């Protein structure tokens, strides 16, 4: 009989276990059975609290990544008195760190097409996905265009894709080639923001 590994509520134990396994063995190897065993509960108990493994992955990313909350706040919050370029630099900084944190967990999916398809279906079932960051930044830039703070003919979606694509590429180079291959985030984020601002400002 399985015994709980701590007095924490079952959903929190499952998130703890999912985070540990996803970070140490990769998403592909972090099965629901292994997550439940690590949490000290049954696989049936896991499905009482989470729709599927994909929901656990999304919850780990959004609740356990230190840059997920700040990135969401930067994407959806009122910019206040900050300039568009300053807000873009903040978004680029958090997105760079968020992608760097998420990439090792998700990378193993791409080695197994069948697993990737199952993961894609599971993510769609819960209405989530990586496109949501792009949609949020596109919406932010559209609002800035409506306020007259960027050019009327600017393409918010293309600008969002340029900024986030650069952040994602930095994360890839960081993990593939090491820190010496990338600019420090403190230099990279304002440089990317400045370049995007030059295109839409």
mmCIF file of C-alpha atoms in Angstrom:
data_model
loop_
_atom_site.group_PDB
_atom_site.id
_atom_site.type_symbol
_atom_site.label_atom_id
_atom_site.label_comp_id
_atom_site.label_asym_id
_atom_site.label_seq_id
_atom_site.Cartn_x
_atom_site.Cartn_y
_atom_site.Cartn_z
ATOM 1 C CA UNK A 1 0.000 0.000 0.000
ATOM 2 C CA UNK A 2 1.337 3.436 -0.968
ATOM 3 C CA UNK A 3 1.909 5.903 1.834
ATOM 4 C CA UNK A 4 2.089 9.674 1.357
ATOM 5 C CA UNK A 5 5.627 11.065 1.326
ATOM 6 C CA UNK A 6 4.576 14.211 3.204
ATOM 7 C CA UNK A 7 1.586 15.802 4.896
ATOM 8 C CA UNK A 8 1.084 18.180 1.982
ATOM 9 C CA UNK A 9 -2.260 17.912 0.145
ATOM 10 C CA UNK A 10 -2.308 15.332 -2.632
ATOM 11 C CA UNK A 11 -2.414 17.862 -5.527
ATOM 12 C CA UNK A 12 0.671 19.617 -4.151
ATOM 13 C CA UNK A 13 2.511 16.309 -3.692
ATOM 14 C CA UNK A 14 1.678 15.399 -7.274
ATOM 15 C CA UNK A 15 2.960 18.754 -8.535
ATOM 16 C CA UNK A 16 6.131 18.294 -6.455
ATOM 17 C CA UNK A 17 6.638 14.844 -7.939
ATOM 18 C CA UNK A 18 5.864 15.970 -11.491
ATOM 19 C CA UNK A 19 8.306 18.855 -11.242
ATOM 20 C CA UNK A 20 11.062 16.635 -9.869
ATOM 21 C CA UNK A 21 10.658 13.965 -12.550
ATOM 22 C CA UNK A 22 10.127 16.366 -15.444
ATOM 23 C CA UNK A 23 13.270 18.261 -14.505
ATOM 24 C CA UNK A 24 15.432 15.179 -13.901
ATOM 25 C CA UNK A 25 14.189 12.642 -16.464
ATOM 26 C CA UNK A 26 12.347 14.833 -19.008
ATOM 27 C CA UNK A 27 8.704 15.017 -19.889
ATOM 28 C CA UNK A 28 8.744 11.890 -22.036
ATOM 29 C CA UNK A 29 9.891 9.702 -19.136
ATOM 30 C CA UNK A 30 7.742 11.301 -16.456
ATOM 31 C CA UNK A 31 4.756 8.979 -16.800
ATOM 32 C CA UNK A 32 1.618 9.383 -14.697
ATOM 33 C CA UNK A 33 2.460 6.071 -13.014
ATOM 34 C CA UNK A 34 5.942 7.309 -12.075
ATOM 35 C CA UNK A 35 4.603 10.659 -10.883
ATOM 36 C CA UNK A 36 1.977 8.987 -8.700
ATOM 37 C CA UNK A 37 4.554 6.582 -7.255
ATOM 38 C CA UNK A 38 6.936 9.474 -6.486
ATOM 39 C CA UNK A 39 4.063 11.335 -4.774
ATOM 40 C CA UNK A 40 3.139 8.298 -2.693
ATOM 41 C CA UNK A 41 -0.354 7.886 -4.119
ATOM 42 C CA UNK A 42 -2.154 5.814 -6.724
ATOM 43 C CA UNK A 43 -2.420 6.676 -10.390
ATOM 44 C CA UNK A 44 -6.199 6.812 -9.910
ATOM 45 C CA UNK A 45 -5.695 9.535 -7.280
ATOM 46 C CA UNK A 46 -3.692 11.551 -9.812
ATOM 47 C CA UNK A 47 -6.621 11.524 -12.229
ATOM 48 C CA UNK A 48 -8.959 12.733 -9.498
ATOM 49 C CA UNK A 49 -7.019 15.998 -9.380
ATOM 50 C CA UNK A 50 -5.599 16.426 -12.905
ATOM 51 C CA UNK A 51 -7.132 15.767 -16.311
ATOM 52 C CA UNK A 52 -3.926 14.329 -17.747
ATOM 53 C CA UNK A 53 -0.144 14.551 -17.613
ATOM 54 C CA UNK A 54 -0.269 17.607 -19.833
ATOM 55 C CA UNK A 55 -2.205 19.527 -17.201
ATOM 56 C CA UNK A 56 0.502 18.637 -14.689
ATOM 57 C CA UNK A 57 3.153 19.892 -17.119
ATOM 58 C CA UNK A 58 1.320 23.189 -17.645
ATOM 59 C CA UNK A 59 0.821 23.617 -13.894
ATOM 60 C CA UNK A 60 4.509 22.944 -13.239
ATOM 61 C CA UNK A 61 5.461 25.520 -15.880
ATOM 62 C CA UNK A 62 3.030 28.193 -14.716
ATOM 63 C CA UNK A 63 3.248 27.652 -10.958
ATOM 64 C CA UNK A 64 6.789 26.401 -10.387
ATOM 65 C CA UNK A 65 8.782 28.441 -12.920
ATOM 66 C CA UNK A 66 9.920 31.664 -11.219
ATOM 67 C CA UNK A 67 9.442 33.696 -14.402
ATOM 68 C CA UNK A 68 5.984 32.458 -15.425
ATOM 69 C CA UNK A 69 4.082 34.810 -13.123
ATOM 70 C CA UNK A 70 6.186 37.888 -13.941
ATOM 71 C CA UNK A 71 5.932 37.101 -17.670
ATOM 72 C CA UNK A 72 2.144 36.863 -17.474
ATOM 73 C CA UNK A 73 1.977 40.094 -15.489
ATOM 74 C CA UNK A 74 4.172 41.875 -18.028
ATOM 75 C CA UNK A 75 2.022 40.602 -20.899
ATOM 76 C CA UNK A 76 -1.378 41.434 -19.433
ATOM 77 C CA UNK A 77 -0.838 44.236 -16.907
ATOM 78 C CA UNK A 78 -1.348 47.945 -17.407
ATOM 79 C CA UNK A 79 1.931 49.399 -18.728
ATOM 80 C CA UNK A 80 1.396 52.568 -16.707
ATOM 81 C CA UNK A 81 3.989 55.245 -17.351
ATOM 82 C CA UNK A 82 6.585 52.903 -18.824
ATOM 83 C CA UNK A 83 7.433 53.253 -22.486
ATOM 84 C CA UNK A 84 6.628 50.515 -24.983
ATOM 85 C CA UNK A 85 10.329 49.758 -25.304
ATOM 86 C CA UNK A 86 10.721 49.395 -21.528
ATOM 87 C CA UNK A 87 7.773 46.980 -21.374
ATOM 88 C CA UNK A 88 9.148 44.979 -24.311
ATOM 89 C CA UNK A 89 12.491 44.696 -22.531
ATOM 90 C CA UNK A 90 10.732 43.389 -19.410
ATOM 91 C CA UNK A 91 8.790 40.851 -21.471
ATOM 92 C CA UNK A 92 11.954 39.756 -23.298
ATOM 93 C CA UNK A 93 13.805 39.257 -20.011
ATOM 94 C CA UNK A 94 11.099 37.091 -18.452
ATOM 95 C CA UNK A 95 10.421 35.191 -21.697
ATOM 96 C CA UNK A 96 14.118 34.387 -22.120
ATOM 97 C CA UNK A 97 14.363 32.999 -18.609
ATOM 98 C CA UNK A 98 11.024 31.168 -18.869
ATOM 99 C CA UNK A 99 11.990 29.429 -22.130
ATOM 100 C CA UNK A 100 15.399 28.532 -20.712
ATOM 101 C CA UNK A 101 13.664 26.890 -17.747
ATOM 102 C CA UNK A 102 11.031 25.073 -19.816
ATOM 103 C CA UNK A 103 13.137 23.799 -22.706
ATOM 104 C CA UNK A 104 14.953 20.923 -20.935
ATOM 105 C CA UNK A 105 11.654 19.532 -19.632
ATOM 106 C CA UNK A 106 9.914 19.604 -23.017
ATOM 107 C CA UNK A 107 12.802 18.705 -25.334
ATOM 108 C CA UNK A 108 12.439 14.936 -24.939
ATOM 109 C CA UNK A 109 8.990 15.099 -26.564
ATOM 110 C CA UNK A 110 10.485 15.816 -29.952
ATOM 111 C CA UNK A 111 12.375 12.522 -30.043
ATOM 112 C CA UNK A 112 9.128 10.525 -30.104
ATOM 113 C CA UNK A 113 6.513 11.644 -32.679
ATOM 114 C CA UNK A 114 3.738 9.506 -31.174
ATOM 115 C CA UNK A 115 4.357 10.979 -27.720
ATOM 116 C CA UNK A 116 4.446 14.492 -29.167
ATOM 117 C CA UNK A 117 1.071 13.896 -30.832
ATOM 118 C CA UNK A 118 -0.421 12.645 -27.551
ATOM 119 C CA UNK A 119 0.997 15.642 -25.712
ATOM 120 C CA UNK A 120 -0.380 18.031 -28.350
ATOM 121 C CA UNK A 121 -3.830 16.431 -28.051
ATOM 122 C CA UNK A 122 -3.697 16.566 -24.251
ATOM 123 C CA UNK A 123 -2.720 20.238 -24.258
ATOM 124 C CA UNK A 124 -5.575 21.041 -26.644
ATOM 125 C CA UNK A 125 -8.039 19.189 -24.400
ATOM 126 C CA UNK A 126 -7.303 21.571 -21.533
ATOM 127 C CA UNK A 127 -7.255 24.640 -23.782
ATOM 128 C CA UNK A 128 -3.610 25.510 -23.290
ATOM 129 C CA UNK A 129 -0.474 25.602 -25.392
ATOM 130 C CA UNK A 130 2.723 27.503 -26.171
ATOM 131 C CA UNK A 131 0.874 29.731 -28.644
ATOM 132 C CA UNK A 132 -0.809 31.489 -25.708
ATOM 133 C CA UNK A 133 2.307 33.565 -24.978
ATOM 134 C CA UNK A 134 2.368 34.751 -28.596
ATOM 135 C CA UNK A 135 -1.348 35.566 -28.457
ATOM 136 C CA UNK A 136 -0.906 37.498 -25.208
ATOM 137 C CA UNK A 137 1.964 39.602 -26.563
ATOM 138 C CA UNK A 138 0.076 40.190 -29.818
ATOM 139 C CA UNK A 139 -2.884 41.428 -27.791
ATOM 140 C CA UNK A 140 -0.630 43.691 -25.733
ATOM 141 C CA UNK A 141 0.845 45.258 -28.873
ATOM 142 C CA UNK A 142 -2.599 45.700 -30.430
ATOM 143 C CA UNK A 143 -3.697 47.613 -27.339
ATOM 144 C CA UNK A 144 -0.580 49.758 -27.594
ATOM 145 C CA UNK A 145 -1.408 50.439 -31.252
ATOM 146 C CA UNK A 146 -4.951 51.452 -30.294
ATOM 147 C CA UNK A 147 -3.483 53.864 -27.752
ATOM 148 C CA UNK A 148 -1.344 55.397 -30.480
ATOM 149 C CA UNK A 149 1.906 54.308 -28.847
ATOM 150 C CA UNK A 150 3.128 52.301 -31.849
ATOM 151 C CA UNK A 151 2.729 52.947 -35.568
ATOM 152 C CA UNK A 152 -0.737 52.508 -37.037
ATOM 153 C CA UNK A 153 0.654 50.255 -39.787
ATOM 154 C CA UNK A 154 2.687 48.075 -37.405
ATOM 155 C CA UNK A 155 1.942 44.324 -37.396
ATOM 156 C CA UNK A 156 1.503 43.306 -33.735
ATOM 157 C CA UNK A 157 1.643 39.560 -34.401
ATOM 158 C CA UNK A 158 4.815 39.783 -36.477
ATOM 159 C CA UNK A 159 6.463 42.002 -33.859
ATOM 160 C CA UNK A 160 5.464 39.586 -31.097
ATOM 161 C CA UNK A 161 6.833 36.646 -33.093
ATOM 162 C CA UNK A 162 10.141 38.450 -33.653
ATOM 163 C CA UNK A 163 10.628 39.185 -29.970
ATOM 164 C CA UNK A 164 9.549 35.797 -28.631
ATOM 165 C CA UNK A 165 11.359 33.928 -31.403
ATOM 166 C CA UNK A 166 14.603 35.635 -30.409
ATOM 167 C CA UNK A 167 14.007 34.682 -26.765
ATOM 168 C CA UNK A 168 13.306 31.062 -27.696
ATOM 169 C CA UNK A 169 16.403 30.901 -29.898
ATOM 170 C CA UNK A 170 18.525 32.239 -27.034
ATOM 171 C CA UNK A 171 17.211 29.449 -24.802
ATOM 172 C CA UNK A 172 18.081 26.857 -27.455
ATOM 173 C CA UNK A 173 21.615 28.177 -27.876
ATOM 174 C CA UNK A 174 22.028 28.371 -24.109
ATOM 175 C CA UNK A 175 21.261 24.673 -23.673
ATOM 176 C CA UNK A 176 22.929 23.450 -26.854
ATOM 177 C CA UNK A 177 26.134 25.502 -26.827
ATOM 178 C CA UNK A 178 26.414 26.828 -23.276
ATOM 179 C CA UNK A 179 26.374 30.227 -21.644
ATOM 180 C CA UNK A 180 29.368 31.459 -23.625
ATOM 181 C CA UNK A 181 27.241 31.276 -26.801
ATOM 182 C CA UNK A 182 24.594 33.763 -25.641
ATOM 183 C CA UNK A 183 24.441 37.320 -24.400
ATOM 184 C CA UNK A 184 23.591 37.732 -20.715
ATOM 185 C CA UNK A 185 19.860 38.357 -20.323
ATOM 186 C CA UNK A 186 20.561 41.814 -18.914
ATOM 187 C CA UNK A 187 22.114 42.766 -22.273
ATOM 188 C CA UNK A 188 20.013 40.613 -24.560
ATOM 189 C CA UNK A 189 16.528 41.697 -23.445
ATOM 190 C CA UNK A 190 16.955 45.467 -23.949
ATOM 191 C CA UNK A 191 18.761 44.893 -27.266
ATOM 192 C CA UNK A 192 15.898 42.780 -28.630
ATOM 193 C CA UNK A 193 13.340 45.264 -27.308
ATOM 194 C CA UNK A 194 15.210 48.153 -28.888
ATOM 195 C CA UNK A 195 15.297 46.365 -32.255
ATOM 196 C CA UNK A 196 11.575 45.521 -32.209
ATOM 197 C CA UNK A 197 10.752 49.050 -31.071
ATOM 198 C CA UNK A 198 12.744 50.441 -34.016
ATOM 199 C CA UNK A 199 10.438 48.454 -36.330
ATOM 200 C CA UNK A 200 7.112 49.454 -34.752
ATOM 201 C CA UNK A 201 7.748 52.733 -32.946
#
